[in-house]
PDB file of C-alpha atoms in Angstrom:
ATOM      1  CA  MET A   1      -5.089   4.345  20.967  1.00  0.00           C
ATOM      2  CA  THR A   2      -7.199   3.208  23.904  1.00  0.00           C
ATOM      3  CA  GLY A   3      -7.458  -0.139  25.705  1.00  0.00           C
ATOM      4  CA  ARG A   4      -5.145  -2.929  24.593  1.00  0.00           C
ATOM      5  CA  PRO A   5      -2.523  -1.857  22.073  1.00  0.00           C
ATOM      6  CA  PRO A   6      -3.060  -3.186  18.544  1.00  0.00           C
ATOM      7  CA  SER A   7      -1.136  -6.253  17.478  1.00  0.00           C
ATOM      8  CA  ALA A   8      -0.598  -4.718  14.036  1.00  0.00           C
ATOM      9  CA  ALA A   9      -1.413  -1.576  12.102  1.00  0.00           C
ATOM     10  CA  VAL A  10      -2.127  -0.383   8.589  1.00  0.00           C
ATOM     11  CA  LEU A  11      -1.354   3.204   7.623  1.00  0.00           C
ATOM     12  CA  VAL A  12      -3.205   4.357   4.520  1.00  0.00           C
ATOM     13  CA  LEU A  13      -1.706   7.093   2.337  1.00  0.00           C
ATOM     14  CA  HIS A  14      -3.875   8.550  -0.400  1.00  0.00           C
ATOM     15  CA  GLY A  15      -2.691  10.120  -3.640  1.00  0.00           C
ATOM     16  CA  GLY A  16      -1.986  13.730  -4.398  1.00  0.00           C
ATOM     17  CA  TYR A  17      -0.188  15.979  -6.856  1.00  0.00           C
ATOM     18  CA  GLU A  18       3.346  16.609  -7.991  1.00  0.00           C
ATOM     19  CA  THR A  19       3.155  20.158  -6.630  1.00  0.00           C
ATOM     20  CA  GLY A  20       0.805  21.968  -4.272  1.00  0.00           C
ATOM     21  CA  VAL A  21       1.764  23.507  -0.943  1.00  0.00           C
ATOM     22  CA  GLU A  22      -1.819  24.248   0.096  1.00  0.00           C
ATOM     23  CA  PRO A  23      -3.499  21.739   2.443  1.00  0.00           C
ATOM     24  CA  PRO A  24      -5.834  19.142   0.950  1.00  0.00           C
ATOM     25  CA  PRO A  25      -9.460  20.296   0.851  1.00  0.00           C
ATOM     26  CA  PRO A  26     -11.673  18.987   3.651  1.00  0.00           C
ATOM     27  CA  GLY A  27     -13.967  15.969   3.607  1.00  0.00           C
ATOM     28  CA  LEU A  28     -15.562  14.924   0.347  1.00  0.00           C
ATOM     29  CA  LEU A  29     -13.730  17.652  -1.551  1.00  0.00           C
ATOM     30  CA  ASN A  30     -10.491  15.726  -1.094  1.00  0.00           C
ATOM     31  CA  LEU A  31     -11.104  13.270  -3.928  1.00  0.00           C
ATOM     32  CA  PRO A  32      -7.829  11.298  -3.546  1.00  0.00           C
ATOM     33  CA  GLY A  33      -8.660  10.769   0.119  1.00  0.00           C
ATOM     34  CA  VAL A  34     -12.246   9.785  -0.645  1.00  0.00           C
ATOM     35  CA  ARG A  35     -11.046   7.173  -3.127  1.00  0.00           C
ATOM     36  CA  MET A  36      -9.252   5.296  -0.361  1.00  0.00           C
ATOM     37  CA  ARG A  37     -12.284   5.070   1.918  1.00  0.00           C
ATOM     38  CA  PRO A  38     -13.549   1.787   0.403  1.00  0.00           C
ATOM     39  CA  PHE A  39     -10.135   0.255   1.043  1.00  0.00           C
ATOM     40  CA  VAL A  40     -10.229   1.417   4.656  1.00  0.00           C
ATOM     41  CA  ARG A  41     -13.717  -0.012   5.155  1.00  0.00           C
ATOM     42  CA  ALA A  42     -12.749  -3.325   3.560  1.00  0.00           C
ATOM     43  CA  LEU A  43      -9.666  -3.639   5.750  1.00  0.00           C
ATOM     44  CA  ARG A  44     -11.572  -2.835   8.929  1.00  0.00           C
ATOM     45  CA  ARG A  45     -14.162  -5.476   8.089  1.00  0.00           C
ATOM     46  CA  ALA A  46     -11.488  -8.035   7.272  1.00  0.00           C
ATOM     47  CA  THR A  47      -9.550  -7.463  10.492  1.00  0.00           C
ATOM     48  CA  ARG A  48     -12.515  -7.203  12.873  1.00  0.00           C
ATOM     49  CA  VAL A  49     -12.764 -10.131  15.261  1.00  0.00           C
ATOM     50  CA  PRO A  50     -16.316 -10.966  16.451  1.00  0.00           C
ATOM     51  CA  GLY A  51     -16.901 -11.291  20.151  1.00  0.00           C
ATOM     52  CA  GLY A  52     -14.449  -8.682  21.369  1.00  0.00           C
ATOM     53  CA  GLY A  53     -12.749 -10.932  23.933  1.00  0.00           C
ATOM     54  CA  ASP A  54      -9.429 -10.093  25.518  1.00  0.00           C
ATOM     55  CA  ASP A  55      -7.647 -12.550  23.229  1.00  0.00           C
ATOM     56  CA  ARG A  56      -8.892 -10.919  20.053  1.00  0.00           C
ATOM     57  CA  THR A  57      -6.490  -9.739  17.375  1.00  0.00           C
ATOM     58  CA  GLU A  58      -6.654  -5.990  17.036  1.00  0.00           C
ATOM     59  CA  VAL A  59      -5.485  -4.284  13.858  1.00  0.00           C
ATOM     60  CA  LEU A  60      -5.435  -0.522  13.762  1.00  0.00           C
ATOM     61  CA  VAL A  61      -6.327   0.963  10.364  1.00  0.00           C
ATOM     62  CA  ARG A  62      -5.438   4.637  10.242  1.00  0.00           C
ATOM     63  CA  GLN A  63      -5.344   7.181   7.416  1.00  0.00           C
ATOM     64  CA  VAL A  64      -2.356   9.495   7.268  1.00  0.00           C
ATOM     65  CA  ARG A  65      -3.255  13.182   7.126  1.00  0.00           C
ATOM     66  CA  TYR A  66      -1.233  15.368   4.796  1.00  0.00           C
ATOM     67  CA  GLY A  67      -0.275  18.933   5.528  1.00  0.00           C
ATOM     68  CA  HIS A  68       0.080  19.675   1.814  1.00  0.00           C
ATOM     69  CA  ARG A  69      -1.650  18.281  -1.236  1.00  0.00           C
ATOM     70  CA  GLY A  70       1.553  17.928  -3.298  1.00  0.00           C
ATOM     71  CA  TRP A  71       4.907  16.162  -3.126  1.00  0.00           C
ATOM     72  CA  ASN A  72       6.741  19.409  -3.811  1.00  0.00           C
ATOM     73  CA  GLY A  73      10.120  18.261  -5.027  1.00  0.00           C
ATOM     74  CA  HIS A  74      12.869  17.888  -2.472  1.00  0.00           C
ATOM     75  CA  ARG A  75      10.423  18.823   0.284  1.00  0.00           C
ATOM     76  CA  ALA A  76       8.788  15.392  -0.140  1.00  0.00           C
ATOM     77  CA  ASP A  77       5.923  16.548   2.068  1.00  0.00           C
ATOM     78  CA  ALA A  78       3.937  13.301   1.867  1.00  0.00           C
ATOM     79  CA  LEU A  79       7.002  11.342   2.987  1.00  0.00           C
ATOM     80  CA  ARG A  80       7.442  13.639   5.982  1.00  0.00           C
ATOM     81  CA  ASP A  81       3.812  13.069   6.952  1.00  0.00           C
ATOM     82  CA  ALA A  82       4.185   9.289   6.599  1.00  0.00           C
ATOM     83  CA  LEU A  83       7.251   9.232   8.836  1.00  0.00           C
ATOM     84  CA  ALA A  84       5.526  11.474  11.394  1.00  0.00           C
ATOM     85  CA  ALA A  85       2.565   9.071  11.504  1.00  0.00           C
ATOM     86  CA  LEU A  86       4.905   6.115  12.041  1.00  0.00           C
ATOM     87  CA  ASP A  87       6.745   7.959  14.805  1.00  0.00           C
ATOM     88  CA  ALA A  88       3.406   8.760  16.456  1.00  0.00           C
ATOM     89  CA  LEU A  89       2.502   5.055  16.474  1.00  0.00           C
ATOM     90  CA  GLY A  90       5.813   4.278  18.132  1.00  0.00           C
ATOM     91  CA  GLU A  91       5.311   6.992  20.736  1.00  0.00           C
ATOM     92  CA  GLU A  92       1.811   5.759  21.543  1.00  0.00           C
ATOM     93  CA  ALA A  93       3.139   2.247  21.989  1.00  0.00           C
ATOM     94  CA  ALA A  94       5.994   3.461  24.197  1.00  0.00           C
ATOM     95  CA  ALA A  95       3.488   5.288  26.406  1.00  0.00           C
ATOM     96  CA  GLY A  96       1.770   1.941  26.942  1.00  0.00           C
ATOM     97  CA  ASP A  97       5.060   0.115  27.587  1.00  0.00           C
ATOM     98  CA  GLY A  98       4.978  -1.483  24.135  1.00  0.00           C
ATOM     99  CA  ASP A  99       7.464  -1.641  21.294  1.00  0.00           C
ATOM    100  CA  GLY A 100       5.083  -0.533  18.564  1.00  0.00           C
ATOM    101  CA  PRO A 101       2.999  -2.720  16.257  1.00  0.00           C
ATOM    102  CA  PRO A 102       4.272  -4.116  12.968  1.00  0.00           C
ATOM    103  CA  VAL A 103       2.938  -1.893  10.196  1.00  0.00           C
ATOM    104  CA  VAL A 104       1.947  -2.399   6.590  1.00  0.00           C
ATOM    105  CA  LEU A 105       1.835   0.810   4.575  1.00  0.00           C
ATOM    106  CA  LEU A 106      -0.922   1.009   1.959  1.00  0.00           C
ATOM    107  CA  GLY A 107      -0.475   3.844  -0.514  1.00  0.00           C
ATOM    108  CA  HIS A 108      -1.960   5.001  -3.794  1.00  0.00           C
ATOM    109  CA  SER A 109      -0.003   6.975  -6.410  1.00  0.00           C
ATOM    110  CA  MET A 110       1.866   9.726  -4.523  1.00  0.00           C
ATOM    111  CA  GLY A 111       0.968   7.949  -1.291  1.00  0.00           C
ATOM    112  CA  ALA A 112       2.607   4.772  -2.601  1.00  0.00           C
ATOM    113  CA  ARG A 113       5.782   6.709  -3.321  1.00  0.00           C
ATOM    114  CA  ALA A 114       5.744   8.023   0.232  1.00  0.00           C
ATOM    115  CA  ALA A 115       5.133   4.509   1.553  1.00  0.00           C
ATOM    116  CA  LEU A 116       8.064   3.065  -0.378  1.00  0.00           C
ATOM    117  CA  LEU A 117      10.435   5.762   0.818  1.00  0.00           C
ATOM    118  CA  ALA A 118       9.202   5.464   4.425  1.00  0.00           C
ATOM    119  CA  ALA A 119       9.580   1.681   4.467  1.00  0.00           C
ATOM    120  CA  GLY A 120      12.926   1.850   6.234  1.00  0.00           C
ATOM    121  CA  HIS A 121      11.168   2.916   9.441  1.00  0.00           C
ATOM    122  CA  PRO A 122      11.664   0.183  12.080  1.00  0.00           C
ATOM    123  CA  LEU A 123       7.922  -0.435  12.489  1.00  0.00           C
ATOM    124  CA  VAL A 124       7.322  -1.197   8.808  1.00  0.00           C
ATOM    125  CA  ARG A 125       6.946  -4.821   7.784  1.00  0.00           C
ATOM    126  CA  GLY A 126       5.767  -4.289   4.233  1.00  0.00           C
ATOM    127  CA  VAL A 127       4.229  -2.029   1.608  1.00  0.00           C
ATOM    128  CA  VAL A 128       1.270  -2.467  -0.699  1.00  0.00           C
ATOM    129  CA  GLY A 129       1.439   0.198  -3.402  1.00  0.00           C
ATOM    130  CA  LEU A 130      -1.487   0.876  -5.738  1.00  0.00           C
ATOM    131  CA  ALA A 131      -0.715   2.555  -9.067  1.00  0.00           C
ATOM    132  CA  PRO A 132       2.523   3.769  -7.470  1.00  0.00           C
ATOM    133  CA  TRP A 133       4.550   6.747  -8.579  1.00  0.00           C
ATOM    134  CA  CYS A 134       8.039   5.292  -8.950  1.00  0.00           C
ATOM    135  CA  PRO A 135      10.547   7.783 -10.392  1.00  0.00           C
ATOM    136  CA  PRO A 136      13.629   5.866 -11.586  1.00  0.00           C
ATOM    137  CA  GLY A 137      15.970   7.837  -9.334  1.00  0.00           C
ATOM    138  CA  ASP A 138      14.220   6.987  -6.065  1.00  0.00           C
ATOM    139  CA  PRO A 139      16.343   4.889  -3.674  1.00  0.00           C
ATOM    140  CA  VAL A 140      15.485   1.264  -2.826  1.00  0.00           C
ATOM    141  CA  THR A 141      18.006   0.365  -0.119  1.00  0.00           C
ATOM    142  CA  GLN A 142      15.434   1.244   2.578  1.00  0.00           C
ATOM    143  CA  LEU A 143      13.268  -1.622   1.280  1.00  0.00           C
ATOM    144  CA  ALA A 144      15.753  -4.332   2.272  1.00  0.00           C
ATOM    145  CA  GLY A 145      14.107  -6.990   4.425  1.00  0.00           C
ATOM    146  CA  ARG A 146      10.595  -5.758   3.641  1.00  0.00           C
ATOM    147  CA  ASP A 147       7.765  -7.359   1.661  1.00  0.00           C
ATOM    148  CA  ILE A 148       6.767  -5.098  -1.227  1.00  0.00           C
ATOM    149  CA  VAL A 149       3.721  -5.791  -3.422  1.00  0.00           C
ATOM    150  CA  LEU A 150       2.879  -3.238  -6.101  1.00  0.00           C
ATOM    151  CA  VAL A 151      -0.377  -3.299  -8.074  1.00  0.00           C
ATOM    152  CA  HIS A 152      -0.671  -1.412 -11.342  1.00  0.00           C
ATOM    153  CA  SER A 153      -3.153  -1.159 -14.182  1.00  0.00           C
ATOM    154  CA  SER A 154      -1.853  -2.031 -17.609  1.00  0.00           C
ATOM    155  CA  ARG A 155      -3.707   1.055 -18.914  1.00  0.00           C
ATOM    156  CA  ASP A 156      -2.485   3.600 -16.388  1.00  0.00           C
ATOM    157  CA  ARG A 157      -1.735   6.904 -18.127  1.00  0.00           C
ATOM    158  CA  VAL A 158      -0.764   8.857 -14.999  1.00  0.00           C
ATOM    159  CA  THR A 159       1.961   6.712 -13.452  1.00  0.00           C
ATOM    160  CA  SER A 160       4.072   4.158 -15.283  1.00  0.00           C
ATOM    161  CA  PRO A 161       3.544   0.404 -14.854  1.00  0.00           C
ATOM    162  CA  GLN A 162       6.932  -0.114 -16.507  1.00  0.00           C
ATOM    163  CA  ALA A 163       8.606   2.018 -13.827  1.00  0.00           C
ATOM    164  CA  THR A 164       6.816  -0.023 -11.178  1.00  0.00           C
ATOM    165  CA  GLN A 165       8.071  -3.275 -12.659  1.00  0.00           C
ATOM    166  CA  SER A 166      11.601  -1.882 -12.803  1.00  0.00           C
ATOM    167  CA  LEU A 167      11.441  -0.857  -9.148  1.00  0.00           C
ATOM    168  CA  THR A 168      10.468  -4.380  -8.067  1.00  0.00           C
ATOM    169  CA  ALA A 169      13.633  -5.712  -9.708  1.00  0.00           C
ATOM    170  CA  ARG A 170      15.874  -2.987  -8.256  1.00  0.00           C
ATOM    171  CA  ALA A 171      14.405  -3.476  -4.803  1.00  0.00           C
ATOM    172  CA  ARG A 172      14.823  -7.254  -5.001  1.00  0.00           C
ATOM    173  CA  ARG A 173      18.504  -6.812  -5.784  1.00  0.00           C
ATOM    174  CA  ALA A 174      18.732  -4.519  -2.743  1.00  0.00           C
ATOM    175  CA  GLY A 175      17.374  -7.227  -0.437  1.00  0.00           C
ATOM    176  CA  ALA A 176      13.607  -6.683  -0.548  1.00  0.00           C
ATOM    177  CA  ARG A 177      11.035  -9.385  -1.263  1.00  0.00           C
ATOM    178  CA  THR A 178       8.987  -7.994  -4.148  1.00  0.00           C
ATOM    179  CA  CYS A 179       6.059  -8.766  -6.406  1.00  0.00           C
ATOM    180  CA  MET A 180       3.982  -6.857  -8.968  1.00  0.00           C
ATOM    181  CA  VAL A 181       0.364  -7.613  -9.864  1.00  0.00           C
ATOM    182  CA  THR A 182      -1.034  -6.240 -13.120  1.00  0.00           C
ATOM    183  CA  VAL A 183      -4.726  -5.327 -13.372  1.00  0.00           C
ATOM    184  CA  ARG A 184      -5.783  -5.600 -16.994  1.00  0.00           C
ATOM    185  CA  GLY A 185      -8.358  -3.008 -17.997  1.00  0.00           C
ATOM    186  CA  GLY A 186      -7.969  -0.957 -14.849  1.00  0.00           C
ATOM    187  CA  ASP A 187      -7.147   2.730 -14.543  1.00  0.00           C
ATOM    188  CA  HIS A 188      -5.117   5.010 -12.316  1.00  0.00           C
ATOM    189  CA  ALA A 189      -8.055   6.036 -10.129  1.00  0.00           C
ATOM    190  CA  MET A 190      -8.969   2.364  -9.605  1.00  0.00           C
ATOM    191  CA  ILE A 191     -12.557   3.062 -10.651  1.00  0.00           C
ATOM    192  CA  ARG A 192     -12.617   0.466 -13.415  1.00  0.00           C
ATOM    193  CA  ARG A 193     -12.771  -2.976 -11.809  1.00  0.00           C
ATOM    194  CA  ALA A 194     -12.995  -1.281  -8.411  1.00  0.00           C
ATOM    195  CA  PRO A 195     -14.240  -4.378  -6.498  1.00  0.00           C
ATOM    196  CA  ALA A 196     -11.282  -6.380  -7.815  1.00  0.00           C
ATOM    197  CA  TRP A 197      -8.858  -3.700  -6.556  1.00  0.00           C
ATOM    198  CA  HIS A 198     -10.565  -3.746  -3.145  1.00  0.00           C
ATOM    199  CA  HIS A 199     -10.589  -7.546  -2.769  1.00  0.00           C
ATOM    200  CA  LEU A 200      -7.012  -7.972  -3.942  1.00  0.00           C
ATOM    201  CA  THR A 201      -5.692  -5.182  -1.729  1.00  0.00           C
ATOM    202  CA  THR A 202      -7.438  -6.589   1.334  1.00  0.00           C
ATOM    203  CA  ALA A 203      -5.948 -10.021   0.662  1.00  0.00           C
ATOM    204  CA  LEU A 204      -2.470  -8.564   0.197  1.00  0.00           C
ATOM    205  CA  VAL A 205      -2.503  -6.346   3.289  1.00  0.00           C
ATOM    206  CA  THR A 206      -3.930  -8.986   5.631  1.00  0.00           C
ATOM    207  CA  GLY A 207      -1.551 -11.551   4.169  1.00  0.00           C
ATOM    208  CA  LEU A 208       1.487  -9.363   4.814  1.00  0.00           C
ATOM    209  CA  LEU A 209       0.254  -8.670   8.349  1.00  0.00           C
ATOM    210  CA  GLY A 210      -0.170 -12.378   9.006  1.00  0.00           C
ATOM    211  CA  THR A 211      -3.870 -12.024   9.810  1.00  0.00           C
ATOM    212  CA  GLY A 212      -4.794 -13.563   6.453  1.00  0.00           C
ATOM    213  CA  THR A 213      -3.271 -15.782   3.787  1.00  0.00           C
ATOM    214  CA  LEU A 214      -1.411 -14.410   0.806  1.00  0.00           C
ATOM    215  CA  PRO A 215      -2.284 -15.826  -2.612  1.00  0.00           C
ATOM    216  CA  GLY A 216       0.137 -18.653  -3.322  1.00  0.00           C
ATOM    217  CA  PRO A 217       1.653 -17.099  -6.467  1.00  0.00           C
ATOM    218  CA  VAL A 218       2.343 -13.888  -4.544  1.00  0.00           C
ATOM    219  CA  THR A 219       4.162 -15.839  -1.843  1.00  0.00           C
ATOM    220  CA  ALA A 220       6.199 -17.583  -4.532  1.00  0.00           C
ATOM    221  CA  ALA A 221       7.096 -14.274  -6.184  1.00  0.00           C
ATOM    222  CA  LEU A 222       8.199 -12.802  -2.860  1.00  0.00           C
ATOM    223  CA  GLY A 223      10.548 -15.756  -2.484  1.00  0.00           C
ATOM    224  CA  LEU A 224      12.386 -15.185  -5.760  1.00  0.00           C
ATOM    225  CA  PRO A 225      16.181 -14.774  -5.590  1.00  0.00           C
ATOM    226  CA  PRO A 226      17.721 -11.313  -5.918  1.00  0.00           C
ATOM    227  CA  THR A 227      18.909 -12.104  -9.442  1.00  0.00           C
ATOM    228  CA  ALA A 228      15.400 -12.840 -10.771  1.00  0.00           C
ATOM    229  CA  GLU A 229      14.187 -10.815 -13.733  1.00  0.00           C
ATOM    230  CA  ALA A 230      11.472  -8.227 -13.252  1.00  0.00           C
ATOM    231  CA  THR A 231       9.068 -10.278 -15.345  1.00  0.00           C
ATOM    232  CA  ASP A 232       9.564 -13.310 -13.090  1.00  0.00           C
ATOM    233  CA  GLY A 233       7.939 -11.474 -10.192  1.00  0.00           C
ATOM    234  CA  THR A 234       5.091  -9.987 -12.231  1.00  0.00           C
ATOM    235  CA  LEU A 235       1.679 -11.616 -11.908  1.00  0.00           C
ATOM    236  CA  ASP A 236      -1.637 -11.088 -13.672  1.00  0.00           C
ATOM    237  CA  LEU A 237      -4.713 -10.520 -11.514  1.00  0.00           C
ATOM    238  CA  ASP A 238      -6.996 -12.543 -13.766  1.00  0.00           C
ATOM    239  CA  ARG A 239      -4.670 -15.516 -13.593  1.00  0.00           C
ATOM    240  CA  LEU A 240      -4.572 -15.164  -9.820  1.00  0.00           C
ATOM    241  CA  ARG A 241      -8.343 -15.273  -9.753  1.00  0.00           C
ATOM    242  CA  ALA A 242      -8.318 -18.385 -11.887  1.00  0.00           C
ATOM    243  CA  ASP A 243      -6.182 -20.129  -9.281  1.00  0.00           C
ATOM    244  CA  ARG A 244      -8.435 -21.488  -6.554  1.00  0.00           C
ATOM    245  CA  SER A 245      -5.566 -21.422  -4.086  1.00  0.00           C
ATOM    246  CA  ALA A 246      -5.429 -17.632  -4.456  1.00  0.00           C
ATOM    247  CA  GLY A 247      -8.810 -17.250  -2.763  1.00  0.00           C
ATOM    248  CA  LEU A 248      -9.872 -14.426  -5.077  1.00  0.00           C
ATOM    249  CA  LEU A 249     -12.453 -16.156  -7.234  1.00  0.00           C
ATOM    250  CA  SER A 250     -15.299 -14.256  -5.620  1.00  0.00           C
ATOM    251  CA  SER A 251     -13.846 -10.931  -6.731  1.00  0.00           C
ATOM    252  CA  PRO A 252     -15.696  -9.281  -9.627  1.00  0.00           C
TER     253      PRO A 252
END
């Protein structure tokens, strides 16, 4: 980082594979990484402050680089890379006499699993997980005190929307503030209804950072008590868009 330290940061973690110790292919050959580029561009546009004065709000949007293309069982390589990226942010801030910016982790599929497991890092404020991979045995205690919003297609055939919904309930009981948004007619790669995924994700990330406003129903879901049922915190994207207070009516 150069100049003034950022007031907040977003770390983006793309998807991957269950196994694969080789490094991800470079550039455009890394299709999971390429798929997250529109999200990165949308977030940078949404957090850019015109004018560039000294009082501007600076949000760093950075993509996490993986050393391996797979999760690889107990090695959990993507999680290690996520934690290393968070530690690097903290070290950069310490070099500039700062405490480190609050971070929202944005992950897709395997990257969302890494984000959820890395959420206990002291810099993390919240997680936005897209089509997350949520094995039922993964811990949730590290999510206590964090805002967790998971977005899943009802037609996903790669990762389970039911497992995602279950995780929101488990995490809420563990002290997290959680919400799930269902995208009807979407798919795991987020190609179907892509603009809707991009608009919603931008609204969620900026809302959790405090640089934007969360849709009202999402805020209400995050405020549910720990004993709430999983279905109570599950929202439908199309109903969100029908609510003018959600600010998503312009999304395709």
